[in-house]
Coordinates of C-alpha atoms in Angstrom, one line a residue:
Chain A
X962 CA 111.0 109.1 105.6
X963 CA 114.2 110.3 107.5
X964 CA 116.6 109.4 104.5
X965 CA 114.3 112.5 102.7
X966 CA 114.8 115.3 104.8
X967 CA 118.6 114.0 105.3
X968 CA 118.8 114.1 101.6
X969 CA 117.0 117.8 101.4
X970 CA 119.5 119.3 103.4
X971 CA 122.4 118.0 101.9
X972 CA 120.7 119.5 98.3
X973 CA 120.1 122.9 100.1
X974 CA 124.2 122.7 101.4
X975 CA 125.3 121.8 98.0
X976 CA 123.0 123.8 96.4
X977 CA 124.1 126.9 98.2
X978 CA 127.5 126.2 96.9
X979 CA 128.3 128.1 93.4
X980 CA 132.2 126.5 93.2
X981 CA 133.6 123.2 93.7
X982 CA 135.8 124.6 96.3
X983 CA 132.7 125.8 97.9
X984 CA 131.1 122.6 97.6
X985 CA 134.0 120.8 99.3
X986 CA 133.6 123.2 101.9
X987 CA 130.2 122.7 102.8
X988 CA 130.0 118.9 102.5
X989 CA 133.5 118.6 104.4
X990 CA 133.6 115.0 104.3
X991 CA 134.5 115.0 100.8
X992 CA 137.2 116.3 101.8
X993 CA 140.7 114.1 101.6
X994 CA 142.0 113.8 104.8
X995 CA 144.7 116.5 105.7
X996 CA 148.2 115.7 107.3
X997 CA 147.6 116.2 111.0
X998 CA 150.3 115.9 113.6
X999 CA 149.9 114.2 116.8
X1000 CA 151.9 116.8 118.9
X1001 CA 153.6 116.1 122.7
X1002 CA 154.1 119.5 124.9
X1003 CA 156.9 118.7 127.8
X1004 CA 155.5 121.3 131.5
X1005 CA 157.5 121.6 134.0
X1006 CA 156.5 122.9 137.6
X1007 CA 159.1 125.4 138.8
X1008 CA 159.7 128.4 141.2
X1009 CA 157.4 131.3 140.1
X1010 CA 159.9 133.4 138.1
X1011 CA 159.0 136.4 140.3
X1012 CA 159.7 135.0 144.0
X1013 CA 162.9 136.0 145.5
X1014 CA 164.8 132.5 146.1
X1015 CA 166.4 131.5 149.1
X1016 CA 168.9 128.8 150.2
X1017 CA 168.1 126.2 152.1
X1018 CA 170.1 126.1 155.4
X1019 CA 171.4 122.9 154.7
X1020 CA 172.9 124.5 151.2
X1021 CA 171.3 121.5 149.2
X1022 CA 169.2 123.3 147.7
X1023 CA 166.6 126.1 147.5
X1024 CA 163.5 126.2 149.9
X1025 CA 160.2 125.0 147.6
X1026 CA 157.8 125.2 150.8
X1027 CA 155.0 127.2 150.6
X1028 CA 156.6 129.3 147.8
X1029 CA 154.5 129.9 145.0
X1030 CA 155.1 127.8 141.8
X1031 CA 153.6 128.2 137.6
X1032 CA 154.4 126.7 135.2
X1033 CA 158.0 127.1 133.4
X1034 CA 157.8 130.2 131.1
X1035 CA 159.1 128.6 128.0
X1036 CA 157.2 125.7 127.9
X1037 CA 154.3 128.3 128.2
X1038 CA 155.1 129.1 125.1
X1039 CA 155.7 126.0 124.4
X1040 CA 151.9 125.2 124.9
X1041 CA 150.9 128.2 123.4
X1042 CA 152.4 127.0 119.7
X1043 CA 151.0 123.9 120.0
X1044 CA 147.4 125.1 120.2
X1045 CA 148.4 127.6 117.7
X1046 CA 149.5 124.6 115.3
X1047 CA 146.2 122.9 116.1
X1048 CA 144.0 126.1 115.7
X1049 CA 145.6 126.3 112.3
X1050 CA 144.8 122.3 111.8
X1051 CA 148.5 121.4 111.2
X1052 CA 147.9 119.2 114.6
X1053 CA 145.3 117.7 115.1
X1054 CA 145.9 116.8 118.7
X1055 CA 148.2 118.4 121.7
X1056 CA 148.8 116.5 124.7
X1057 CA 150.5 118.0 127.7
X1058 CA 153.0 115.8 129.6
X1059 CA 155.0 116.5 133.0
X1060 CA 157.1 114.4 135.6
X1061 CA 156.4 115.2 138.7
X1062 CA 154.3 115.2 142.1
X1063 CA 150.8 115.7 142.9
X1064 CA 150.9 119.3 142.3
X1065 CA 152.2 118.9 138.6
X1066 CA 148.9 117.9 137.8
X1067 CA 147.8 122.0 138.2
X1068 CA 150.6 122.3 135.6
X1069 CA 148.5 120.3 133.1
X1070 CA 145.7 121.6 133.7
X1071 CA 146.4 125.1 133.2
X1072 CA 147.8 124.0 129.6
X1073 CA 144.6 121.8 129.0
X1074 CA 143.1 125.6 129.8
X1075 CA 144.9 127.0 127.2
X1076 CA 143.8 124.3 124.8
X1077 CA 145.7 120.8 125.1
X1078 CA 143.3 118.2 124.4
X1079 CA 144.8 115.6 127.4
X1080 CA 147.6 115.0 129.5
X1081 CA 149.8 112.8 131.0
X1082 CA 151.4 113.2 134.5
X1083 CA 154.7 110.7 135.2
X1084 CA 154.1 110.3 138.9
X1085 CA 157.8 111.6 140.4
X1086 CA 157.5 112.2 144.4
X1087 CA 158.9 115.5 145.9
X1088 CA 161.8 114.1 147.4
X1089 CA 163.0 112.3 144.5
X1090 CA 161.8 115.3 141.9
X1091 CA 164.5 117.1 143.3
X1092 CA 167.3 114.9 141.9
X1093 CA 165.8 113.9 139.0
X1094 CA 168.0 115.1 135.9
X1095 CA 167.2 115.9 132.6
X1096 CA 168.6 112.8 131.3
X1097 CA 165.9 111.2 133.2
X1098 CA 162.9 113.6 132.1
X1099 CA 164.2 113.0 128.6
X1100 CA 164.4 109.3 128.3
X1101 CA 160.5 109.5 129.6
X1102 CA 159.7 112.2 127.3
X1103 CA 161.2 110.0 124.5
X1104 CA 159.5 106.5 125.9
X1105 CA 156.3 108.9 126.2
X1106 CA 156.8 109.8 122.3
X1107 CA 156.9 106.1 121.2
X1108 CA 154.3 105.0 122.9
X1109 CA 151.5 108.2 121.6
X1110 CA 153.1 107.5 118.2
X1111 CA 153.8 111.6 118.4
X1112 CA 155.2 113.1 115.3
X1113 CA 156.5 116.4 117.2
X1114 CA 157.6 116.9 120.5
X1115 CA 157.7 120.9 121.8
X1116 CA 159.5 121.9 124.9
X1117 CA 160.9 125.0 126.6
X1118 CA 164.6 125.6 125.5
X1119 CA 165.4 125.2 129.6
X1120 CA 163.8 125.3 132.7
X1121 CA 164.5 128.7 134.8
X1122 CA 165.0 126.9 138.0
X1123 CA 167.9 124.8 136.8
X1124 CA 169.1 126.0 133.0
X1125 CA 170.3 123.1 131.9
X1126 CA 168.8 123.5 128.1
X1127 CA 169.6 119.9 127.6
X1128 CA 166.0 117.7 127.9
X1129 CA 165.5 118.7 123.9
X1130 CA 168.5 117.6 122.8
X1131 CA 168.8 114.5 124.8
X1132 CA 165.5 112.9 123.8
X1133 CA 165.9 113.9 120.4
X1134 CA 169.2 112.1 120.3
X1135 CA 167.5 109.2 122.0
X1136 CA 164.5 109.3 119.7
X1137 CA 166.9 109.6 116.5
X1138 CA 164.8 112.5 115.1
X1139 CA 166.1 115.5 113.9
X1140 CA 166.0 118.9 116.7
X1141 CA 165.5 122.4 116.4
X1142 CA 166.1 123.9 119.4
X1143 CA 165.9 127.8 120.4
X1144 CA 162.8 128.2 117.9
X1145 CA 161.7 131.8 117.2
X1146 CA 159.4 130.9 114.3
X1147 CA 157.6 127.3 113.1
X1148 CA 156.5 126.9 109.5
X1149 CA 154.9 124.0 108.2
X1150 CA 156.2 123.3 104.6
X1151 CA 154.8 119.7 103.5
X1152 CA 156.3 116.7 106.0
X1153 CA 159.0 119.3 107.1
X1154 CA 159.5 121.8 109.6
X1155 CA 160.8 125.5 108.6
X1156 CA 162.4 126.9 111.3
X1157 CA 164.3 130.3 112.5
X1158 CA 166.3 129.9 115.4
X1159 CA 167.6 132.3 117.3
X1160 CA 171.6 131.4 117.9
X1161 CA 174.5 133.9 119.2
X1162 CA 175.5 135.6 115.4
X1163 CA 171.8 136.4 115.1
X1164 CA 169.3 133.9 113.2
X1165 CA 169.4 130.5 111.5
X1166 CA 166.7 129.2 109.3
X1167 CA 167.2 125.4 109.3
X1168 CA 164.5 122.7 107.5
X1169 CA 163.4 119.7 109.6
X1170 CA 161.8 116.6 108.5
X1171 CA 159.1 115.4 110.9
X1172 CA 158.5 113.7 113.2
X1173 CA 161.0 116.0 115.2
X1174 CA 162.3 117.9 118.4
X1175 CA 161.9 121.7 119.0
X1176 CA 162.9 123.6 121.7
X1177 CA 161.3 127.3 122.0
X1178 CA 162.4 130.6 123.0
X1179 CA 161.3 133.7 124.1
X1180 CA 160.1 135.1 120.8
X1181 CA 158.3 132.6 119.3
X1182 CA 154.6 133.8 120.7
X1183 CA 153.3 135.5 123.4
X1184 CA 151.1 132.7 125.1
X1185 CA 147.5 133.4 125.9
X1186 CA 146.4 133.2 129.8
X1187 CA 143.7 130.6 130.4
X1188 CA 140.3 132.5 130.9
X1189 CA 136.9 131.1 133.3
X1190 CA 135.3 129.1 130.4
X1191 CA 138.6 127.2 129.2
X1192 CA 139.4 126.4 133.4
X1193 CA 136.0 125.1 133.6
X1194 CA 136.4 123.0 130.5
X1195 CA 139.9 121.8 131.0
X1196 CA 138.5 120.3 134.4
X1197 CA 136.6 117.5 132.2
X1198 CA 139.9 116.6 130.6
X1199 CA 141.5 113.4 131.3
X1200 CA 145.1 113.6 132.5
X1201 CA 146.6 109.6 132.9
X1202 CA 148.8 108.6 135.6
X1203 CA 152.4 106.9 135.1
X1204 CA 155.3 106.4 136.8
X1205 CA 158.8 105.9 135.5
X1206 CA 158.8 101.8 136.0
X1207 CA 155.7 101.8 133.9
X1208 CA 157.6 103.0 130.8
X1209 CA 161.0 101.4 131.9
X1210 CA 163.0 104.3 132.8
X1211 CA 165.6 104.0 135.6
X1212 CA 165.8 107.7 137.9
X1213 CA 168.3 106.8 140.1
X1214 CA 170.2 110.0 139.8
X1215 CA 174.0 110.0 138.6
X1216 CA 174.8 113.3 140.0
X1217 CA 175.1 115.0 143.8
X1218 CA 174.9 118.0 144.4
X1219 CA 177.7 119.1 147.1
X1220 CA 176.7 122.8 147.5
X1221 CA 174.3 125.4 146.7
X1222 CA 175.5 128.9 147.5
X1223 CA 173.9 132.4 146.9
X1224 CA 176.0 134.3 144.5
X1225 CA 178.6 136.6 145.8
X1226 CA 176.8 140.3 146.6
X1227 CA 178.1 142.9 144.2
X1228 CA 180.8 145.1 145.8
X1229 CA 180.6 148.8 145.6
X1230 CA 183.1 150.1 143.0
X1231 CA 185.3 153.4 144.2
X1232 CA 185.9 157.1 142.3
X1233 CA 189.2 158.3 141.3
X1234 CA 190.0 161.5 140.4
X1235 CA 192.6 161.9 137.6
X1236 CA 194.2 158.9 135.6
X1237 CA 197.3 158.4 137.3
X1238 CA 195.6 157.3 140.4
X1239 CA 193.9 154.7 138.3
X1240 CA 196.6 153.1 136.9
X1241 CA 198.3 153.2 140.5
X1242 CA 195.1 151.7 141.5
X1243 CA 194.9 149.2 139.0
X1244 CA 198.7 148.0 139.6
X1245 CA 197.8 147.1 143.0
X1246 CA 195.1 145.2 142.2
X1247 CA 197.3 143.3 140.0
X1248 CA 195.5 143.9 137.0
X1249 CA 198.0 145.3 135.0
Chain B
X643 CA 113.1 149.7 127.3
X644 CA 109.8 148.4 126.3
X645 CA 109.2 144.7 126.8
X646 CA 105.8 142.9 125.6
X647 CA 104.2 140.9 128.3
X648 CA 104.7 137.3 127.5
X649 CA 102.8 134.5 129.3
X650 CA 106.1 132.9 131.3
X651 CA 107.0 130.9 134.1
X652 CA 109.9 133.3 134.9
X653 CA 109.0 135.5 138.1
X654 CA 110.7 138.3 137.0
X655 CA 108.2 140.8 135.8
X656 CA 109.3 142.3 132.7
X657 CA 109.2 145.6 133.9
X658 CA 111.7 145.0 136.6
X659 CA 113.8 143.0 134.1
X660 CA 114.3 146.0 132.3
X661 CA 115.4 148.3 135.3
X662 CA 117.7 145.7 136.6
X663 CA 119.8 145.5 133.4
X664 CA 119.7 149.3 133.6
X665 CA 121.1 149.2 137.1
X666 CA 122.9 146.7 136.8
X667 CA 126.7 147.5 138.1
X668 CA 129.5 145.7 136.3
X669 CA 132.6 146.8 138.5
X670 CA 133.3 147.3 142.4
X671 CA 131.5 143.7 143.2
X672 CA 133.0 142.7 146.2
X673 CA 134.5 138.8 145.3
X674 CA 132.6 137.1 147.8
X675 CA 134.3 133.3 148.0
X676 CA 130.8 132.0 149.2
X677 CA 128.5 130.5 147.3
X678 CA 126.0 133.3 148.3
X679 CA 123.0 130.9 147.5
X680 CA 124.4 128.3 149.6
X681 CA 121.4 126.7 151.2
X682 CA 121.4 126.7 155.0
X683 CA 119.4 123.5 155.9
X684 CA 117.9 125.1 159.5
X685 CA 115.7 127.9 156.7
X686 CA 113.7 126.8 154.4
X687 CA 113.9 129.1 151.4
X688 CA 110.9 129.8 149.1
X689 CA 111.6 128.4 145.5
X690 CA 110.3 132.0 144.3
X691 CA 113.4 133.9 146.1
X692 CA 115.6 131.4 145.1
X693 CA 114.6 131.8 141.3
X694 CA 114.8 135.6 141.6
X695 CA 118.0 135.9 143.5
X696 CA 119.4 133.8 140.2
X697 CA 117.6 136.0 138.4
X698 CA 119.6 138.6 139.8
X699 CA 122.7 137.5 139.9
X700 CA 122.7 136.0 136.4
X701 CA 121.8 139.7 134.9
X702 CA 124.6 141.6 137.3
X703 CA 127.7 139.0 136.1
X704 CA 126.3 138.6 132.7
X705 CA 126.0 140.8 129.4
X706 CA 123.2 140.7 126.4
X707 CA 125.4 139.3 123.7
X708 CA 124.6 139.0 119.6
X709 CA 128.8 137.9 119.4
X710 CA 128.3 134.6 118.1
X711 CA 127.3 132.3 115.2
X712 CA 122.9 133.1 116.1
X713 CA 123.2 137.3 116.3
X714 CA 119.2 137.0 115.9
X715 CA 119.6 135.5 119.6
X716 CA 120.2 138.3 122.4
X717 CA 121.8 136.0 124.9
X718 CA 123.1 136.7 128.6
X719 CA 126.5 135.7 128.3
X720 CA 130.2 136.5 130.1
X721 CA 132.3 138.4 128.2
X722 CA 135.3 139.9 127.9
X723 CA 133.8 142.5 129.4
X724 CA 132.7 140.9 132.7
X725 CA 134.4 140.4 136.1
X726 CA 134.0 136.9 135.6
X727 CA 135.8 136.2 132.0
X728 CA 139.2 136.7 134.2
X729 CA 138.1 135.0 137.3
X730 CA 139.2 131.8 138.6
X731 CA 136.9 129.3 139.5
X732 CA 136.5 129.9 143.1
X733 CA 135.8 134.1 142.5
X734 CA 132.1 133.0 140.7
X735 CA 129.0 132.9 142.8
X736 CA 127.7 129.7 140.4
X737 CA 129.2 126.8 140.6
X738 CA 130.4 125.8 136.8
X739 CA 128.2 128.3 134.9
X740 CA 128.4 126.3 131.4
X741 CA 125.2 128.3 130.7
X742 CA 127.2 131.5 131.0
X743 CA 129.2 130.7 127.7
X744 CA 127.7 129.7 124.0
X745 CA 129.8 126.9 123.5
X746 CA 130.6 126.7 119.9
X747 CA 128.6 122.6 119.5
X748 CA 125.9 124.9 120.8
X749 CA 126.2 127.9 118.0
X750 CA 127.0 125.4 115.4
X751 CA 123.1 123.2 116.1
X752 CA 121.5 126.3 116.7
X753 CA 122.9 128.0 113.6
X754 CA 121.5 124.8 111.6
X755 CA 118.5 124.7 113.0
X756 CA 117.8 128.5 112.3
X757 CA 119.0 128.1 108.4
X758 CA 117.4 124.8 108.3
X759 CA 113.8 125.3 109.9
X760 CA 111.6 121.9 108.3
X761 CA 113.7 120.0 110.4
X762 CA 112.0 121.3 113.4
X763 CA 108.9 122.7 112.3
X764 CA 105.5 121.4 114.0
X765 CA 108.0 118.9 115.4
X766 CA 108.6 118.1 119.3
X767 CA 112.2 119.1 120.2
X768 CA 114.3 118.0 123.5
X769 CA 117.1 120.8 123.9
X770 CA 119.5 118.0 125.9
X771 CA 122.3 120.0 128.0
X772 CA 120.7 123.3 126.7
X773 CA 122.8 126.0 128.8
X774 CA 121.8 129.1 127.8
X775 CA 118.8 127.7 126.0
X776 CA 120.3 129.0 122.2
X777 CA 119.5 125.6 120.5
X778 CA 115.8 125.5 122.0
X779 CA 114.9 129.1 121.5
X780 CA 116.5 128.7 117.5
X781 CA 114.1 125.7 117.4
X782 CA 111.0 127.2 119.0
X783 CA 112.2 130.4 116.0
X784 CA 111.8 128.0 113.6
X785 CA 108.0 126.5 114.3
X786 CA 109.0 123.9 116.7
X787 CA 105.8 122.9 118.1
X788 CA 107.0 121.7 121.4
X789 CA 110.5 122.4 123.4
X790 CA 111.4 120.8 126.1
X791 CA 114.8 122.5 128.1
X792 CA 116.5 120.5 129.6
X793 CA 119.5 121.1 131.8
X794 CA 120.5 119.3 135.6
X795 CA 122.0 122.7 136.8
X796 CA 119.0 124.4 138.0
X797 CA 120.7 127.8 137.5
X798 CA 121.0 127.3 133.7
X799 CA 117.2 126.8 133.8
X800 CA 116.7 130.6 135.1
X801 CA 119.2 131.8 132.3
X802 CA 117.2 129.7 129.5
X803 CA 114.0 132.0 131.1
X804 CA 115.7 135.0 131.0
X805 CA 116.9 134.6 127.4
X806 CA 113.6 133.9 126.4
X807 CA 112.3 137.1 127.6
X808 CA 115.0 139.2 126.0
X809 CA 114.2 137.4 122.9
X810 CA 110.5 137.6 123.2
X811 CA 110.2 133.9 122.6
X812 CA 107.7 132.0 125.3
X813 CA 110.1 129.5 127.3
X814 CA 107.5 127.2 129.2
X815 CA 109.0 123.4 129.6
X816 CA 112.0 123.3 131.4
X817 CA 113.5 120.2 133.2
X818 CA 116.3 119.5 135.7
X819 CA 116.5 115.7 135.7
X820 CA 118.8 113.4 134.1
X821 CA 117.9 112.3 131.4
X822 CA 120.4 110.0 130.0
X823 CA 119.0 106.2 129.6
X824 CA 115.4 107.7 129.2
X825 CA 113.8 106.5 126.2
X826 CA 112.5 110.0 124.6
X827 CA 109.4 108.8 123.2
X828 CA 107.7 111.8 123.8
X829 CA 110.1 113.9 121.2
X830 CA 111.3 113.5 117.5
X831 CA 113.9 115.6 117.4
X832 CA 117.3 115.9 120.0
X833 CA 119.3 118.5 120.2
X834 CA 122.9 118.4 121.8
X835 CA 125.1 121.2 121.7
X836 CA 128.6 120.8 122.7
X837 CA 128.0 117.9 125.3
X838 CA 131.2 115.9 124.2
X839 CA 134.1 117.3 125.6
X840 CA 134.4 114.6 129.1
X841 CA 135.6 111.3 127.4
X842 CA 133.5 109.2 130.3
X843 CA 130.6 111.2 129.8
X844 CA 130.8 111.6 125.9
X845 CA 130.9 107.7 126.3
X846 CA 127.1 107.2 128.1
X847 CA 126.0 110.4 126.1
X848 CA 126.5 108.7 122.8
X849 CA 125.3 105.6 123.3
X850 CA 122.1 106.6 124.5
X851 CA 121.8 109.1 121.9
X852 CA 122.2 106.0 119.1
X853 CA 119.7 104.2 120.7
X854 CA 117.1 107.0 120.8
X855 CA 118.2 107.3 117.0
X856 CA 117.5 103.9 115.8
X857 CA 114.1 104.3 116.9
X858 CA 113.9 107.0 114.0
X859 CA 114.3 110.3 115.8
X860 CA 116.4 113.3 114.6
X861 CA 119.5 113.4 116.5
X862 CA 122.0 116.7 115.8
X863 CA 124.9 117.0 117.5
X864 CA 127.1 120.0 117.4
X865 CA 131.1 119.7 118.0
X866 CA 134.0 121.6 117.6
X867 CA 136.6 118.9 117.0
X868 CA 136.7 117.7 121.1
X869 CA 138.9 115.3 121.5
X870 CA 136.2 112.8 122.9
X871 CA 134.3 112.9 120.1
X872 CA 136.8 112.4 117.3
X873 CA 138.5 109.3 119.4
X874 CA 135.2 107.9 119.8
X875 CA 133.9 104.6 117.9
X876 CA 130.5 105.9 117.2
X877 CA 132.3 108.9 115.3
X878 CA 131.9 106.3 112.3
X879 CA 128.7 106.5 111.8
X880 CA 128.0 110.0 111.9
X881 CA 127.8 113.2 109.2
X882 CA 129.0 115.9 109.3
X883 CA 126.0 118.1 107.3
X884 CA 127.3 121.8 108.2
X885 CA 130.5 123.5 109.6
X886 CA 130.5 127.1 110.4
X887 CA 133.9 129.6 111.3
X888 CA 133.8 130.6 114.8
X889 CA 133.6 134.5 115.5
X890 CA 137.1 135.9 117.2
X891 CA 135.6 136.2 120.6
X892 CA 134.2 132.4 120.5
X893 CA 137.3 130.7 120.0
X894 CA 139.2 133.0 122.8
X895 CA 136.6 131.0 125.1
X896 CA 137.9 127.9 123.5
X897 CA 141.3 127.5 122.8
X898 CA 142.3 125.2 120.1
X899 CA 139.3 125.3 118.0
X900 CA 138.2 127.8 115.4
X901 CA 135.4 126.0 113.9
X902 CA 132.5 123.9 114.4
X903 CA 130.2 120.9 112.7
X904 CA 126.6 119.6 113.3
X905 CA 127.1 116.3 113.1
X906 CA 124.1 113.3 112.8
X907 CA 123.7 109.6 112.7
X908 CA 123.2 108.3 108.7

């Protein structure tokens, strides 16, 4: 009885469809099964680009209290071309990872908002977030990408609270996969990568097989705030718990910082009225 | 705006319906951060006024929408044109209003069930997790002969009432419990529109829904491509029979995916 009316709809499907392209369309599971990435998106919690920073007295650092915090703008971006990649079914998952404390969990759940499927916070207290270096964050990232079985990894080309613009490289060196760092545009091109990157003499277009490493920059998209029904929705996401020991990484730091300083205010400049004064001017100040 | 009388259980007179969405004001709400139906336990508040300040508050923060896969369904949804599409959580007087947004499971079943009416024709339907009510009021379109609404937030209940009235269709079971585990004798036909998208829950939800199926019900199940569907064992042994392209503004409200399936158990 139930095996009829199955069958009767799957005649009225198929026999709505005049092509075999429209056929395949409308009974999809004929379909062969596409190439679909598993992609990795690397968050990072940091200063809210827009607060006015201020050293710490004890010049170890800047003050975090109380200040308000987002997530980094390039990995934003980031985010935003995963779920562009997935929208376009070249991935056909995006999880959101970050390293850091309780609070980094808001992180991943503004990108499940703006359409990561799940995420995964590496549990890294305050105090000990502060030291933690990108060597660190990338030999997670890469542990991370083994154990997923991710066939792309996006990040933001550097955090804006430190600039280092070295987590990409790193993990892709420890991963052994090819990078493409400073992305402006991402092309899929059959088990490759096509991309522009945006380098000081202007732009390179570079192919990279996958599984891979990009970095992106400014240009690559403009991502998409998270709106009331993707909040509400990314609240039933899961996000799993880790910490470093559980994927074997080691983050005692290597570095110490000795001093954080503002930079030197910007001295008023003076007028000079006829150009033999300034080059008596700039005599004395031993520039010429 | 001229509204026939139906016979409802909705105690908003039709007449006032009509001047409330006319007077209705969109902008300059003060964002309270209480839940203004917050109920103080020292009054006891009449069921009636708590159904018509819902009422109310569901046709201020809402907008009649056809901008989805059903346009023959006039639904109160957000949109972009609402204070509440930008809000954060905390800004909306409802707690969780999933009934404010036609999730795309939710266009894809009622879509199907609208194209394909024998399958719910003369036939008893349970509208599981029904929201705005879409998948029920496309079944009770199509000839249904029973449908049961079915929803545990008791304000998506008021919405499902109030879309039947702008759609002229006679909403008249509605239910808040849970019914998950229950052995729905009393229906042939389930209808689950975008419940898959908590792993946990996705879990008990699918389980129960192949038990109720091996007892030789009609189970359609509408998914965009959640992740807790697609990971999940049971994914095996279902169909897909239909996927539609979702409109623009549908997959602004949920990032990621720009098309959905019906899916059943073979």
């Amino acid at each position: 009885m139930k095996q009829s009316h199955l069958h009767a709809s799957w005649e009225s499907v198929a026999a709505g469809a005049s092509t075999e392209a429209d056929l395949r369309q409308a009974l999809p599971f004929l379909l062969p099964k596409k190439m679909s990435l598993k992609v990795l998106v690397g968050v990072k919690r940091v200063i809210d680009y827009a607060v006015k920073i201020r050293v710490r007295p004890d010049k170890l650092g800047v003050v975090t209290d109380g200040v308000k915090h987002s997530m980094n703008p390039f990995d934003e971006i980031a985010v935003e071309e995963a779920v562009r990649l997935k929208e376009k079914k070249i991935a056909k998952e995006v999880i959101a990872v970050s390293c850091g404390p309780a609070q980094a969990q808001e992180t991943i759940r503004t990108a499940l908002a703006m359409g990561a499927d799940r995420g995964i916070h590496v549990e890294v207290p305050a105090k000990e977030m502060e030291k933690l270096e990108p060597l660190h964050v990338s030999k997670i990232l890469a542990k991370l990408v083994e154990k997923e079985g991710g066939d792309l990894l996006i990040v933001g080309k550097q955090a804006i609270d430190d600039d280092t613009n070295a987590t990409a490289q790193m993990t892709a060196s420890l991963l052994n996969w090819p990078q493409a760092t400073f992305a402006s545009e991402i092309k899929k091109a059959d088990g490759e990568l096509d991309v522009t990157r945006e380098i000081d003499g202007g732009l390179e277009s570079i192919k990279v097989k996958l599984p891979a490493v990009v970095s992106a920059d400014l240009r690559l998209n403009e991502p998409r705030y998270a709106t009331l029904p993707n909040i509400m929705k990314a609240k039933k996401k899961k996000i799993q718990k880790l910490k470093p020991a559980d994927l074997s990484v080691d983050v005692t730091p290597h570095l110490e910082v000795v001093e954080v300083v503002d930079p030197p205010v910007r001295e008023a400049g003076i007028k000079v009225d006829d150009v033999d004064t300034l080059v008596a001017k700039l005599k004395e100040a031993g520039r010429i | 705006m001229k509204m026939n009388c139906l016979i409802s259980k909705c105690l908003l007179r039709p007449q006032t319906y009509s001047r409330l969405i006319a007077n209705r004001n969109v902008t300059n709400q003060p964002v309270s951060k209480v839940h203004p139906l917050s109920k103080n336990p020292l009054r006891t508040i009449h069921s009636e006024t708590i159904s018509k300040a819902y009422a109310d508050k569901i046709i201020q923060e809402t907008e009649l929408s056809r901008d989805h896969l059903t346009p023959e369904l006039n639904l109160h949804l957000i949109t972009q044109s609402c204070r509440l599409w930008k809000a954060q959580p905390e800004d909306s007087p409802f707690p969780e209003p999933f009934w404010a947004f036609y999730w795309p499971g939710g266009q894809a079943v009622a879509r199907y069930v609208l194209d394909s009416p024998y399958l719910v024709k003369g036939k008893r339907v349970l509208d599981f997790g029904c929201g705005c009510g879409a998948s029920g009021l496309a079944a009770l379109k199509s000839k249904a002969k029973m449908v049961m609404f079915n929803d545990i937030d008791e304000v998506s209940i008021e919405a499902v009432k109030l879309n039947g009235i702008s759609n002229k269709i006679n909403v008249s079971k509605t239910s808040t419990e849970n019914l998950i585990g229950s052995s729905c004798e009393e229906y042939d036909v389930l209808l689950v529109g975008d419940m898959l998208y908590d792993t946990d829950f996705a879990d008990e939800v699918l389980l129960w829904l192949d038990n109720i199926r091996k007892r030789d019900k009609l189970v359609l199940i509408g998914d965009p491509g959640r992740f807790a569907l697609a990971s999940h064992p049971l994914k095996a042994d279902l169909r897909c029979f239909a996927k539609y392209h979702l409109s623009k503004t549908t997959t602004l409200e949920n990032n990621g995916y720009s098309q959905a399936c019906v899916w059943s158990f073979l």
